[in-house]
Amino acid sequence: MIIAPSILSADFGNLEKSIEPVKDAKWLHVDVMDGHFVPNITIGPVVVKGLRGITEQVLDTHLMITDPLKYAKAYVDAGSDRITFHFEAVSDAIKTAEEIKKLGVKVGVSIKPKTDVKVLLKVLEYVDQVLVMSVEPGFGGQDFMPEAVEKIKELVTLRKVIDNNYLIEVDGGINKETAALCKEAGVDVLVAGSYIFKDKNPAARMNDLR
């Protein structure tokens, strides 16, 4: 299983030092918020470009923004390796996935906690990963919403039917206990922010999740 530390909870005053303890993680998760689709503003392409200059880790960029196609190229040019957009933010998820894939990166689709997995049925064959939000997107440090576990199980079942080996990712309220629930359900990628970076020993927290 891939553990992707979310830099949303890192120290933006010294990102290089902050991510040093998690340098052995395969992925870093980058939460992009526009203050419109979600009630917070976070990271622009310039921050991703800065990250790309200090790490070779996969930059898993989650666009929690109203117009993902308008900005996807800027994040790819800055160094993102994977771009995930929200199903709720677009009128045509298949077109969005295809256009992002043309930029030469892996593409993912995400759903909010109140969105039914079934809305993804038509787009699942076009994506490389599906991100299940286990908190309402916008801020870190929220409690895990247990209904996410059933969504993960449903996506595992659909993966067998659709014949596309997409990764199943979960983000929000991940700690040692909720990680175990998600693992048992069949998740492939765990995104954890506060649990890792708000501890005095982020590397130890990474090992806890492993």
mmCIF file of C-alpha atoms in Angstrom, residues 98-205:
data_model
loop_
_atom_site.group_PDB
_atom_site.id
_atom_site.type_symbol
_atom_site.label_atom_id
_atom_site.label_comp_id
_atom_site.label_asym_id
_atom_site.label_seq_id
_atom_site.Cartn_x
_atom_site.Cartn_y
_atom_site.Cartn_z
ATOM 1 C CA GLU A 98 -9.257 12.420 -21.341
ATOM 2 C CA GLU A 99 -7.997 15.988 -21.635
ATOM 3 C CA ILE A 100 -5.874 15.738 -18.484
ATOM 4 C CA LYS A 101 -4.430 12.425 -19.654
ATOM 5 C CA LYS A 102 -3.324 14.140 -22.888
ATOM 6 C CA LEU A 103 -1.002 16.260 -20.725
ATOM 7 C CA GLY A 104 1.080 13.150 -20.101
ATOM 8 C CA VAL A 105 0.119 12.426 -16.503
ATOM 9 C CA LYS A 106 -1.982 9.893 -14.624
ATOM 10 C CA VAL A 107 -5.525 11.109 -13.960
ATOM 11 C CA GLY A 108 -7.861 10.545 -11.051
ATOM 12 C CA VAL A 109 -11.422 11.417 -10.105
ATOM 13 C CA SER A 110 -12.579 12.249 -6.595
ATOM 14 C CA ILE A 111 -15.941 12.343 -4.838
ATOM 15 C CA LYS A 112 -17.100 14.175 -1.734
ATOM 16 C CA PRO A 113 -18.513 12.221 1.231
ATOM 17 C CA LYS A 114 -22.155 12.778 0.244
ATOM 18 C CA THR A 115 -21.631 11.720 -3.390
ATOM 19 C CA ASP A 116 -22.670 8.178 -4.321
ATOM 20 C CA VAL A 117 -20.010 5.956 -5.898
ATOM 21 C CA LYS A 118 -22.511 5.007 -8.618
ATOM 22 C CA VAL A 119 -22.133 8.429 -10.301
ATOM 23 C CA LEU A 120 -18.647 7.275 -11.356
ATOM 24 C CA LEU A 121 -19.768 4.216 -13.305
ATOM 25 C CA LYS A 122 -19.202 5.710 -16.764
ATOM 26 C CA VAL A 123 -15.883 7.398 -15.985
ATOM 27 C CA LEU A 124 -14.121 4.569 -14.121
ATOM 28 C CA GLU A 125 -12.638 3.031 -17.272
ATOM 29 C CA TYR A 126 -10.941 6.348 -18.136
ATOM 30 C CA VAL A 127 -9.083 7.012 -14.875
ATOM 31 C CA ASP A 128 -5.967 5.724 -13.144
ATOM 32 C CA GLN A 129 -7.196 6.323 -9.616
ATOM 33 C CA VAL A 130 -10.321 7.115 -7.610
ATOM 34 C CA LEU A 131 -10.011 9.302 -4.518
ATOM 35 C CA VAL A 132 -12.631 8.808 -1.816
ATOM 36 C CA MET A 133 -12.915 11.789 0.496
ATOM 37 C CA SER A 134 -13.502 10.602 4.054
ATOM 38 C CA VAL A 135 -13.982 14.174 5.312
ATOM 39 C CA GLU A 136 -15.618 17.221 3.762
ATOM 40 C CA PRO A 137 -12.857 18.756 1.604
ATOM 41 C CA GLY A 138 -11.498 22.127 2.601
ATOM 42 C CA PHE A 139 -9.534 21.761 5.833
ATOM 43 C CA GLY A 140 -7.194 19.248 7.447
ATOM 44 C CA GLY A 141 -7.581 17.686 10.877
ATOM 45 C CA GLN A 142 -11.178 16.478 10.533
ATOM 46 C CA ASP A 143 -12.556 13.189 11.841
ATOM 47 C CA PHE A 144 -12.833 10.190 9.526
ATOM 48 C CA MET A 145 -16.332 9.505 8.158
ATOM 49 C CA PRO A 146 -16.849 5.718 8.392
ATOM 50 C CA GLU A 147 -19.165 5.553 5.350
ATOM 51 C CA ALA A 148 -16.000 5.906 3.248
ATOM 52 C CA VAL A 149 -15.206 2.257 4.049
ATOM 53 C CA GLU A 150 -18.278 1.045 2.177
ATOM 54 C CA LYS A 151 -17.366 3.233 -0.789
ATOM 55 C CA ILE A 152 -13.915 1.634 -0.923
ATOM 56 C CA LYS A 153 -15.472 -1.831 -0.884
ATOM 57 C CA GLU A 154 -17.851 -0.832 -3.685
ATOM 58 C CA LEU A 155 -14.970 0.475 -5.799
ATOM 59 C CA VAL A 156 -13.080 -2.793 -5.264
ATOM 60 C CA THR A 157 -16.093 -4.690 -6.622
ATOM 61 C CA LEU A 158 -16.524 -2.332 -9.572
ATOM 62 C CA ARG A 159 -12.832 -2.659 -10.462
ATOM 63 C CA LYS A 160 -13.364 -6.365 -11.107
ATOM 64 C CA VAL A 161 -16.392 -5.667 -13.310
ATOM 65 C CA ILE A 162 -15.018 -2.750 -15.323
ATOM 66 C CA ASP A 163 -11.634 -4.287 -16.186
ATOM 67 C CA ASN A 164 -9.600 -1.241 -15.271
ATOM 68 C CA ASN A 165 -7.089 -1.637 -12.468
ATOM 69 C CA TYR A 166 -7.444 1.887 -11.080
ATOM 70 C CA LEU A 167 -5.943 2.665 -7.688
ATOM 71 C CA ILE A 168 -8.332 3.353 -4.829
ATOM 72 C CA GLU A 169 -7.208 6.242 -2.637
ATOM 73 C CA VAL A 170 -8.681 7.645 0.581
ATOM 74 C CA ASP A 171 -8.090 11.051 2.146
ATOM 75 C CA GLY A 172 -9.283 12.522 5.430
ATOM 76 C CA GLY A 173 -8.999 11.624 9.098
ATOM 77 C CA ILE A 174 -6.444 8.887 8.493
ATOM 78 C CA ASN A 175 -4.671 7.543 11.557
ATOM 79 C CA LYS A 176 -3.464 4.129 12.683
ATOM 80 C CA GLU A 177 -6.997 2.897 13.435
ATOM 81 C CA THR A 178 -8.826 4.287 10.387
ATOM 82 C CA ALA A 179 -5.952 3.213 8.128
ATOM 83 C CA ALA A 180 -6.518 -0.382 9.231
ATOM 84 C CA LEU A 181 -10.228 -0.129 8.347
ATOM 85 C CA CYS A 182 -9.397 1.212 4.895
ATOM 86 C CA LYS A 183 -6.716 -1.395 4.316
ATOM 87 C CA GLU A 184 -9.148 -4.175 5.180
ATOM 88 C CA ALA A 185 -11.694 -2.670 2.767
ATOM 89 C CA GLY A 186 -9.142 -2.815 -0.060
ATOM 90 C CA VAL A 187 -7.646 0.653 -0.390
ATOM 91 C CA ASP A 188 -4.367 1.103 -2.319
ATOM 92 C CA VAL A 189 -3.312 4.621 -1.310
ATOM 93 C CA LEU A 190 -3.618 6.306 2.091
ATOM 94 C CA VAL A 191 -3.382 10.092 2.273
ATOM 95 C CA ALA A 192 -2.461 11.330 5.742
ATOM 96 C CA GLY A 193 -1.684 14.888 6.760
ATOM 97 C CA SER A 194 -2.242 15.903 10.370
ATOM 98 C CA TYR A 195 -1.483 12.427 11.711
ATOM 99 C CA ILE A 196 1.990 12.549 10.155
ATOM 100 C CA PHE A 197 3.077 16.185 10.172
ATOM 101 C CA LYS A 198 1.536 17.369 13.458
ATOM 102 C CA ASP A 199 3.589 14.832 15.401
ATOM 103 C CA LYS A 200 7.112 15.538 16.648
ATOM 104 C CA ASN A 201 8.315 12.468 14.773
ATOM 105 C CA PRO A 202 6.673 12.279 11.305
ATOM 106 C CA ALA A 203 8.867 9.333 10.293
ATOM 107 C CA ALA A 204 7.577 7.300 13.256
ATOM 108 C CA ARG A 205 3.995 8.096 12.261
#
